[in-house]
């Protein structure tokens, strides 16, 4: 009977071993290959099985405890709340934040910052909080990890960013936006480039297939060569039907950064607030009692009283999109200056010769003459500035300066310009993908 028991024990043991081997082999090999391939850690069930049946030493085959997941700080959310939500226990989360405080104030974490939360797996297969990391900016990472079960260690990893200037040139096939982003330039740089030319170029109408863009831009690189962030456009050029329009970045003494053409004329063009000479402001923008209709009406422009026949100027460079009779406005002209800005002129006696729809005009060019056509009580110019199709107060609007550099300022600009030209002659050009690899 004793022997029988022994044999049955032996058989049972043998069977157990067999089952164990059958169970363990696939798991072990899977673990090993997972480890080698640095794949995500195994799921908990596998780890539990291994630790229970095979023994702790076999856990060496498991990937290091790190299991991470990422969360973003939402508006009004604290780091503590994020850690608790990720399953950290209150004491460890508190201690981890306390350890970080010497390096970084948790209140200074910006919303939308990505927090990487570490979890380690205990022998029993439990997941426990094991620290966190985040990058308050592109050149630093704050890391808090637990050295043993209870001691959090905070460290700051600073990356030294390398400044790089690159040049990207290309032809427009589909659209400037599409073809420029295709080279690898980020959207925000391409949009900035488009903004720089918005006073000179009508992007909906003037761009032709085969036109050329050329851009010199700064960016900061991390030690591994990846881009931390794009900084500034130093030079931007568009060539439309063989006509080249280069713009240079220049920091003027008091006025900050602006872009100028080769001659030192600002890329941003002002609109004239008073496109007429020798006139008197007779009615402002806003609510007023209408002189003819008699009731209160919103006045969507400003009126300048002036003798019949006084010349009216185009307030800025642009294209005439309407010149003709228009209801209460009488003889009316509307000019498109760029994709956002329009100006309109009403009650004209007549139009200057050749001023018609589609005509390109320069700032200060005479387009018509003061009259009293349409719903008008006496000779005056009714003038409107429209932003995105909506009238705004021309006297209040902060318009781009459109300044010209002069004297010593111009000399300084010319030195900057020549330096950029020198860079352009020497720098390698191409697509971003070919430059960085
Ligand atoms: Zn008016």
Short mmCIF file of C-alpha atoms and ligand atoms in Angstrom, two decimals:
data_model
loop_
_atom_site.label_atom_id
_atom_site.label_comp_id
_atom_site.label_asym_id
_atom_site.label_seq_id
_atom_site.Cartn_x
_atom_site.Cartn_y
_atom_site.Cartn_z
CA UNK A 1 0.00 0.00 0.00
CA UNK A 2 2.92 2.31 0.91
CA UNK A 3 4.55 1.41 -2.37
CA UNK A 4 1.34 1.98 -4.24
CA UNK A 5 1.15 5.46 -2.78
CA UNK A 6 4.80 6.09 -3.74
CA UNK A 7 4.17 4.95 -7.30
CA UNK A 8 1.05 7.04 -7.64
CA UNK A 9 2.99 10.01 -6.24
CA UNK A 10 5.72 9.34 -8.75
CA UNK A 11 3.24 9.04 -11.59
CA UNK A 12 1.50 12.17 -10.52
CA UNK A 13 4.82 14.00 -10.31
CA UNK A 14 5.82 12.76 -13.73
CA UNK A 15 2.52 13.86 -15.16
CA UNK A 16 2.84 17.25 -13.50
CA UNK A 17 6.36 17.66 -14.90
CA UNK A 18 5.17 16.72 -18.35
CA UNK A 19 2.34 19.21 -18.22
CA UNK A 20 4.71 21.83 -16.92
CA UNK A 21 7.17 21.25 -19.77
CA UNK A 22 4.40 21.30 -22.34
CA UNK A 23 3.10 24.51 -20.85
CA UNK A 24 6.45 26.15 -20.32
CA UNK A 25 8.21 25.57 -23.63
CA UNK A 26 5.98 27.71 -25.82
CA UNK A 27 5.84 30.42 -23.19
CA UNK A 28 9.57 30.47 -22.67
CA UNK A 29 10.42 30.58 -26.33
CA UNK A 30 7.79 33.20 -26.88
CA UNK A 31 9.16 35.25 -24.03
CA UNK A 32 12.65 34.95 -25.30
CA UNK A 33 11.81 36.05 -28.79
CA UNK A 34 9.64 38.86 -27.43
CA UNK A 35 12.53 40.01 -25.33
CA UNK A 36 14.88 39.93 -28.24
CA UNK A 37 12.51 41.81 -30.47
CA UNK A 38 11.80 44.33 -27.73
CA UNK A 39 8.12 43.84 -28.19
CA UNK A 40 5.57 44.91 -25.66
CA UNK A 41 5.62 42.93 -22.43
CA UNK A 42 3.53 39.79 -22.26
CA UNK A 43 0.11 40.00 -20.88
CA UNK A 44 -0.40 39.30 -17.23
CA UNK A 45 -1.78 35.78 -17.53
CA UNK A 46 1.43 34.52 -19.09
CA UNK A 47 3.59 36.16 -16.48
CA UNK A 48 1.50 34.74 -13.65
CA UNK A 49 1.75 31.23 -15.06
CA UNK A 50 5.48 31.47 -15.39
CA UNK A 51 6.10 32.80 -11.93
CA UNK A 52 3.88 30.19 -10.31
CA UNK A 53 4.99 27.09 -12.18
CA UNK A 54 8.56 27.67 -13.16
CA UNK A 55 10.03 29.77 -10.42
CA UNK A 56 11.46 33.23 -10.07
CA UNK A 57 14.80 32.69 -11.74
CA UNK A 58 13.03 32.05 -15.00
CA UNK A 59 11.68 35.60 -14.88
CA UNK A 60 15.06 36.64 -16.20
CA UNK A 61 13.66 35.81 -19.59
CA UNK A 62 10.92 38.31 -19.15
CA UNK A 63 11.41 41.80 -20.44
CA UNK A 64 12.36 44.36 -17.81
CA UNK A 65 9.40 45.38 -15.72
CA UNK A 66 8.65 48.48 -17.75
CA UNK A 67 5.15 48.59 -19.00
CA UNK A 68 4.22 52.10 -19.98
CA UNK A 69 1.22 53.94 -20.99
CA UNK A 70 0.74 57.49 -22.09
CA UNK A 71 -1.74 60.08 -20.96
CA UNK A 72 -2.14 63.74 -21.76
CA UNK A 73 -2.73 66.46 -19.19
CA UNK A 74 -6.13 67.98 -19.81
CA UNK A 75 -7.23 71.50 -19.02
CA UNK A 76 -7.32 71.93 -15.24
CA UNK A 77 -5.99 68.45 -14.55
CA UNK A 78 -3.10 67.95 -12.12
CA UNK A 79 -0.23 65.49 -12.39
CA UNK A 80 -1.52 63.80 -9.21
CA UNK A 81 -4.92 63.23 -10.81
CA UNK A 82 -3.28 61.69 -13.89
CA UNK A 83 -1.15 59.32 -11.82
CA UNK A 84 -4.12 58.21 -9.73
CA UNK A 85 -6.17 57.69 -12.86
CA UNK A 86 -3.36 55.52 -14.22
CA UNK A 87 -3.68 53.31 -11.16
CA UNK A 88 -0.88 54.61 -8.93
CA UNK A 89 -1.47 54.36 -5.22
CA UNK A 90 -1.75 57.69 -3.46
CA UNK A 91 1.41 57.43 -1.33
CA UNK A 92 3.71 56.46 -4.18
CA UNK A 93 2.23 59.08 -6.48
CA UNK A 94 2.66 61.71 -3.79
CA UNK A 95 6.28 60.69 -3.14
CA UNK A 96 7.10 60.65 -6.84
CA UNK A 97 5.78 64.18 -7.32
CA UNK A 98 7.61 65.31 -4.20
CA UNK A 99 10.87 63.93 -5.60
CA UNK A 100 10.28 65.81 -8.85
CA UNK A 101 9.57 69.12 -7.13
CA UNK A 102 13.30 69.89 -6.70
CA UNK A 103 13.70 69.85 -10.48
CA UNK A 104 10.37 70.98 -11.77
CA UNK A 105 7.27 72.58 -10.31
CA UNK A 106 4.29 70.33 -11.12
CA UNK A 107 2.16 73.45 -11.57
CA UNK A 108 4.32 74.42 -14.56
CA UNK A 109 3.35 71.38 -16.61
CA UNK A 110 1.45 72.69 -19.60
CA UNK A 111 -1.84 71.20 -20.64
CA UNK A 112 -1.56 68.64 -23.41
CA UNK A 113 1.84 67.51 -22.14
CA UNK A 114 2.25 63.79 -22.61
CA UNK A 115 2.97 61.90 -19.40
CA UNK A 116 4.51 58.47 -19.75
CA UNK A 117 3.58 56.33 -16.77
CA UNK A 118 5.75 53.35 -15.87
CA UNK A 119 4.39 50.22 -14.30
CA UNK A 120 6.33 47.22 -13.20
CA UNK A 121 5.03 43.74 -12.73
CA UNK A 122 5.60 42.02 -9.44
CA UNK A 123 6.44 38.33 -9.06
CA UNK A 124 2.76 37.71 -8.51
CA UNK A 125 1.91 39.39 -11.77
CA UNK A 126 0.52 42.55 -10.24
CA UNK A 127 1.09 45.83 -12.04
CA UNK A 128 2.34 48.57 -9.77
CA UNK A 129 3.19 52.22 -10.38
CA UNK A 130 6.89 52.66 -11.03
CA UNK A 131 7.32 56.32 -11.94
CA UNK A 132 6.70 58.65 -14.85
CA UNK A 133 8.40 60.88 -17.35
CA UNK A 134 7.51 63.87 -19.48
CA UNK A 135 9.21 66.54 -21.53
CA UNK A 136 8.38 70.09 -20.42
CA UNK A 137 10.02 71.29 -23.64
CA UNK A 138 11.83 69.77 -26.57
CA UNK A 139 15.25 69.94 -24.94
CA UNK A 140 14.58 68.36 -21.55
CA UNK A 141 12.97 65.30 -20.02
CA UNK A 142 12.01 64.88 -16.37
CA UNK A 143 12.19 61.28 -15.23
CA UNK A 144 11.05 59.86 -11.89
CA UNK A 145 11.62 56.14 -11.24
CA UNK A 146 11.51 54.04 -8.08
CA UNK A 147 14.90 52.70 -7.13
CA UNK A 148 13.45 50.08 -4.86
CA UNK A 149 9.84 49.69 -3.90
CA UNK A 150 9.52 52.99 -2.11
CA UNK A 151 12.33 55.36 -3.04
CA UNK A 152 11.61 57.59 -6.03
CA UNK A 153 14.59 59.17 -7.77
CA UNK A 154 14.05 62.22 -9.98
CA UNK A 155 16.40 63.20 -12.75
CA UNK A 156 16.49 65.71 -15.52
CA UNK A 157 17.86 64.74 -18.91
CA UNK A 158 18.93 67.73 -20.94
CA UNK A 159 19.37 67.36 -24.60
CA UNK A 160 21.67 69.67 -26.43
CA UNK A 161 19.90 70.91 -29.49
CA UNK A 162 21.90 71.46 -32.62
CA UNK A 163 20.92 74.38 -34.80
CA UNK A 164 20.68 73.60 -38.46
CA UNK A 165 19.89 75.80 -41.41
CA UNK A 166 18.44 74.07 -44.44
CA UNK A 167 17.25 75.15 -47.82
CA UNK A 168 14.34 73.60 -49.66
CA UNK A 169 13.50 74.40 -53.27
CA UNK A 170 10.73 73.02 -55.37
CA UNK A 171 8.27 73.50 -58.18
CA UNK A 172 4.56 73.99 -57.78
CA UNK A 173 2.54 71.29 -59.40
CA UNK A 174 -0.69 71.08 -57.41
CA UNK A 175 -0.57 74.00 -54.99
CA UNK A 176 2.11 75.78 -53.05
CA UNK A 177 0.81 74.31 -49.80
CA UNK A 178 0.63 70.78 -51.12
CA UNK A 179 3.95 70.75 -52.94
CA UNK A 180 5.87 72.50 -50.18
CA UNK A 181 4.59 70.19 -47.43
CA UNK A 182 5.40 67.23 -49.68
CA UNK A 183 9.09 68.10 -49.36
CA UNK A 184 8.85 67.49 -45.62
CA UNK A 185 8.43 71.09 -44.49
CA UNK A 186 5.96 71.25 -41.61
CA UNK A 187 2.58 72.85 -42.27
CA UNK A 188 3.18 75.78 -39.92
CA UNK A 189 6.31 76.82 -41.82
CA UNK A 190 4.53 76.55 -45.17
CA UNK A 191 1.62 78.62 -43.89
CA UNK A 192 4.02 81.25 -42.59
CA UNK A 193 5.67 81.29 -46.01
CA UNK A 194 2.28 81.84 -47.67
CA UNK A 195 1.46 84.63 -45.20
CA UNK A 196 4.70 86.42 -46.09
CA UNK A 197 3.60 86.69 -49.71
CA UNK A 198 -0.07 87.33 -49.12
CA UNK A 199 0.26 91.08 -49.83
CA UNK A 200 1.98 90.52 -53.15
CA UNK A 201 0.50 87.32 -54.48
CA UNK A 202 -3.05 86.26 -55.10
CA UNK A 203 -2.66 82.57 -54.33
CA UNK A 204 -5.95 81.61 -55.94
CA UNK A 205 -5.26 83.27 -59.24
CA UNK A 206 -1.60 84.01 -59.80
CA UNK A 207 0.08 80.67 -59.17
CA UNK A 208 0.87 78.60 -62.25
CA UNK A 209 2.18 75.06 -62.57
CA UNK A 210 5.96 75.23 -62.71
CA UNK A 211 6.28 78.29 -60.49
CA UNK A 212 9.06 77.91 -57.96
CA UNK A 213 9.45 78.24 -54.21
CA UNK A 214 12.71 78.51 -52.32
CA UNK A 215 13.05 78.65 -48.57
CA UNK A 216 15.90 78.87 -46.07
CA UNK A 217 14.78 77.80 -42.64
CA UNK A 218 16.24 77.11 -39.20
CA UNK A 219 15.47 74.07 -37.12
CA UNK A 220 16.77 72.48 -33.94
CA UNK A 221 17.86 68.87 -33.84
CA UNK A 222 18.02 66.38 -31.00
CA UNK A 223 21.22 64.35 -30.56
CA UNK A 224 19.71 61.45 -32.52
CA UNK A 225 19.22 63.73 -35.52
CA UNK A 226 15.46 64.01 -35.22
CA UNK A 227 13.85 67.44 -35.37
CA UNK A 228 13.00 69.03 -32.03
CA UNK A 229 11.36 72.06 -33.59
CA UNK A 230 11.38 74.41 -36.54
CA UNK A 231 12.23 77.97 -35.68
CA UNK A 232 12.41 80.72 -38.28
CA UNK A 233 12.27 81.33 -41.98
CA UNK A 234 15.39 83.31 -42.88
CA UNK A 235 14.71 83.67 -46.57
CA UNK A 236 11.67 83.01 -48.69
CA UNK A 237 11.34 83.36 -52.42
CA UNK A 238 8.63 82.77 -54.95
CA UNK A 239 9.28 82.79 -58.66
CA UNK A 240 6.06 83.35 -60.58
CA UNK A 241 6.38 83.08 -64.35
CA UNK A 242 10.14 83.72 -64.14
CA UNK A 243 9.67 86.75 -61.89
CA UNK A 244 11.57 86.18 -58.67
CA UNK A 245 10.35 87.74 -55.43
CA UNK A 246 12.84 87.20 -52.63
CA UNK A 247 12.17 88.20 -49.02
CA UNK A 248 14.77 88.45 -46.27
CA UNK A 249 14.22 88.17 -42.54
CA UNK A 250 15.54 91.16 -40.65
CA UNK A 251 15.30 92.15 -37.01
CA UNK A 252 15.02 95.90 -36.90
CA UNK A 253 16.15 97.80 -33.84
CA UNK A 254 12.84 98.56 -32.17
CA UNK A 255 10.21 96.91 -34.31
CA UNK A 256 10.95 93.21 -34.09
CA UNK A 257 11.25 90.85 -36.99
CA UNK A 258 9.93 91.64 -40.41
CA UNK A 259 10.55 90.50 -43.97
CA UNK A 260 11.88 92.84 -46.64
CA UNK A 261 12.61 92.67 -50.33
CA UNK A 262 16.16 93.23 -51.62
CA UNK A 263 15.66 97.00 -51.51
CA UNK A 264 14.52 97.05 -47.89
CA UNK A 265 10.80 97.47 -48.56
CA UNK A 266 8.59 95.62 -46.13
CA UNK A 267 6.67 92.62 -47.43
CA UNK A 268 3.66 93.85 -45.52
CA UNK A 269 1.82 96.60 -47.31
CA UNK A 270 -0.27 99.15 -45.53
CA UNK A 271 -3.69 100.13 -46.72
CA UNK A 272 -4.29 103.86 -46.75
CA UNK A 273 -6.72 104.92 -44.10
CA UNK A 274 -7.58 108.02 -46.10
CA UNK A 275 -7.45 107.26 -49.83
CA UNK A 276 -8.15 110.87 -50.79
CA UNK A 277 -6.42 114.21 -50.43
CA UNK A 278 -7.85 117.42 -49.02
CA UNK A 279 -11.01 115.81 -47.68
CA UNK A 280 -12.83 116.24 -44.39
CA UNK A 281 -14.02 113.27 -42.36
CA UNK A 282 -17.78 113.82 -42.37
CA UNK A 283 -19.18 110.60 -40.93
CA UNK A 284 -17.60 107.87 -38.85
CA UNK A 285 -18.06 104.13 -38.73
CA UNK A 286 -20.86 102.82 -36.52
CA UNK A 287 -24.47 103.50 -35.57
CA UNK A 288 -25.89 106.76 -36.84
CA UNK A 289 -29.11 108.34 -37.95
CA UNK A 290 -29.23 107.90 -41.69
CA UNK A 291 -29.37 111.35 -43.38
CA UNK A 292 -31.78 110.19 -46.08
CA UNK A 293 -33.67 107.22 -44.63
CA UNK A 294 -34.12 109.04 -41.32
CA UNK A 295 -33.79 106.03 -39.02
CA UNK A 296 -30.80 104.62 -37.16
CA UNK A 297 -28.63 102.47 -39.37
CA UNK A 298 -25.21 101.01 -38.94
CA UNK A 299 -22.68 102.92 -41.04
CA UNK A 300 -20.24 100.37 -42.43
CA UNK A 301 -17.62 102.77 -43.64
CA UNK A 302 -16.31 106.28 -43.20
CA UNK A 303 -17.32 109.29 -45.25
CA UNK A 304 -14.96 111.94 -46.54
CA UNK A 305 -16.61 115.12 -47.78
CA UNK A 306 -14.79 116.60 -50.79
CA UNK A 307 -15.63 118.62 -53.90
CA UNK A 308 -16.95 116.73 -56.93
CA UNK A 309 -14.13 115.45 -59.10
CA UNK A 310 -11.55 115.05 -56.29
CA UNK A 311 -9.33 112.07 -57.19
CA UNK A 312 -9.67 108.85 -55.19
CA UNK A 313 -6.67 106.55 -54.75
CA UNK A 314 -6.39 102.77 -54.51
CA UNK A 315 -5.71 102.21 -50.81
CA UNK A 316 -3.20 99.46 -51.59
CA UNK A 317 -1.91 97.22 -54.36
CA UNK A 318 -4.55 94.84 -55.60
CA UNK A 319 -7.02 93.82 -58.27
CA UNK A 320 -10.26 95.62 -59.11
CA UNK A 321 -13.03 93.06 -58.65
CA UNK A 322 -15.97 95.43 -59.21
CA UNK A 323 -16.31 98.77 -60.98
CA UNK A 324 -19.81 99.88 -61.84
CA UNK A 325 -23.22 100.83 -60.57
CA UNK A 326 -24.32 99.16 -57.33
CA UNK A 327 -27.67 100.20 -55.80
CA UNK A 328 -27.47 102.76 -53.01
CA UNK A 329 -23.70 102.81 -53.36
CA UNK A 330 -24.00 104.50 -56.75
CA UNK A 331 -20.82 104.21 -58.76
CA UNK A 332 -18.78 101.74 -56.80
CA UNK A 333 -15.30 100.14 -56.90
CA UNK A 334 -14.13 97.15 -54.90
CA UNK A 335 -10.47 96.13 -54.76
CA UNK A 336 -9.08 92.85 -53.54
CA UNK A 337 -5.68 93.34 -51.82
CA UNK A 338 -5.01 89.79 -50.68
CA UNK A 339 -7.06 86.84 -49.60
CA UNK A 340 -8.24 88.71 -46.49
CA UNK A 341 -8.30 92.43 -47.24
CA UNK A 342 -10.63 94.32 -49.56
CA UNK A 343 -11.48 98.00 -49.89
CA UNK A 344 -14.57 99.59 -51.39
CA UNK A 345 -15.29 103.12 -52.67
CA UNK A 346 -18.83 104.46 -53.20
CA UNK A 347 -20.87 107.39 -54.62
CA UNK A 348 -18.21 108.10 -57.26
CA UNK A 349 -18.86 110.60 -60.00
CA UNK A 350 -16.98 108.38 -62.42
CA UNK A 351 -14.13 105.96 -62.89
CA UNK A 352 -10.61 106.65 -64.05
CA UNK A 353 -10.03 105.40 -67.59
CA UNK A 354 -9.16 101.66 -67.72
CA UNK A 355 -10.40 100.98 -64.21
CA UNK A 356 -12.54 97.91 -64.67
CA UNK A 357 -12.94 94.43 -63.32
CA UNK A 358 -9.66 92.44 -63.38
CA UNK A 359 -7.42 95.52 -63.57
CA UNK A 360 -4.33 95.46 -61.38
CA UNK A 361 -3.79 98.65 -59.40
CA UNK A 362 -0.93 100.05 -57.34
CA UNK A 363 -1.27 101.83 -54.05
CA UNK A 364 -1.90 105.54 -54.59
CA UNK A 365 -3.03 105.10 -58.19
CA UNK A 366 -6.10 107.22 -59.09
CA UNK A 367 -9.10 104.93 -59.62
CA UNK A 368 -12.04 107.37 -59.71
CA UNK A 369 -13.50 110.72 -58.66
CA UNK A 370 -15.72 111.99 -55.84
CA UNK A 371 -19.39 112.34 -56.71
CA UNK A 372 -22.82 111.99 -55.15
CA UNK A 373 -24.30 109.03 -57.00
CA UNK A 374 -26.61 106.51 -55.34
CA UNK A 375 -28.13 107.21 -51.92
CA UNK A 376 -26.12 110.33 -51.10
CA UNK A 377 -26.89 113.81 -49.78
CA UNK A 378 -23.85 115.57 -51.14
CA UNK A 379 -20.46 114.95 -52.71
CA UNK A 380 -18.43 112.59 -50.58
CA UNK A 381 -16.45 109.37 -50.70
CA UNK A 382 -17.85 106.46 -48.73
CA UNK A 383 -14.84 104.23 -47.96
CA UNK A 384 -14.88 100.70 -46.56
CA UNK A 385 -12.19 98.26 -45.48
CA UNK A 386 -13.31 94.64 -45.46
CA UNK A 387 -11.55 91.82 -43.67
CA UNK A 388 -12.78 88.40 -44.70
CA UNK A 389 -15.77 90.00 -46.45
CA UNK A 390 -16.81 91.97 -43.39
CA UNK A 391 -16.59 95.73 -43.02
CA UNK A 392 -14.41 96.96 -40.20
CA UNK A 393 -13.65 100.43 -38.89
CA UNK A 394 -10.90 101.82 -41.16
CA UNK A 395 -9.85 104.34 -38.54
CA UNK A 396 -9.39 101.75 -35.81
CA UNK A 397 -7.75 98.91 -37.72
CA UNK A 398 -4.11 98.16 -36.98
CA UNK A 399 -2.68 97.79 -40.42
CA UNK A 400 0.67 96.33 -41.31
CA UNK A 401 3.32 99.01 -41.36
CA UNK A 402 4.62 98.54 -44.88
CA UNK A 403 7.68 100.52 -43.96
CA UNK A 404 10.81 101.14 -45.97
CA UNK A 405 14.19 100.86 -44.33
CA UNK A 406 16.33 103.99 -44.53
CA UNK A 407 19.78 105.26 -43.55
CA UNK A 408 21.75 103.22 -41.04
CA UNK A 409 18.87 100.78 -40.66
CA UNK A 410 19.01 100.10 -44.39
CA UNK A 411 22.81 99.53 -44.17
CA UNK A 412 22.31 97.00 -41.38
CA UNK A 413 19.62 95.25 -43.38
CA UNK A 414 21.90 95.08 -46.42
CA UNK A 415 24.60 93.34 -44.37
CA UNK A 416 22.02 90.76 -43.18
CA UNK A 417 20.79 90.32 -46.73
CA UNK A 418 24.31 89.80 -48.11
CA UNK A 419 25.02 87.24 -45.40
CA UNK A 420 21.88 85.32 -46.35
CA UNK A 421 22.83 85.53 -50.04
CA UNK A 422 26.24 84.06 -49.17
CA UNK A 423 24.56 81.17 -47.32
CA UNK A 424 22.29 80.57 -50.30
CA UNK A 425 25.31 80.25 -52.59
CA UNK A 426 26.99 77.65 -50.38
CA UNK A 427 24.22 75.57 -48.86
CA UNK A 428 23.11 72.19 -50.12
CA UNK A 429 19.59 72.18 -51.50
CA UNK A 430 17.00 69.48 -51.67
CA UNK A 431 14.13 67.73 -50.06
CA UNK A 432 14.18 67.47 -46.31
CA UNK A 433 14.16 63.69 -46.40
CA UNK A 434 17.32 63.62 -48.48
CA UNK A 435 19.09 66.20 -46.33
CA UNK A 436 18.46 64.58 -42.99
CA UNK A 437 19.41 61.03 -44.01
ZN1 LIG B 1 -20.93 106.37 -45.98
#
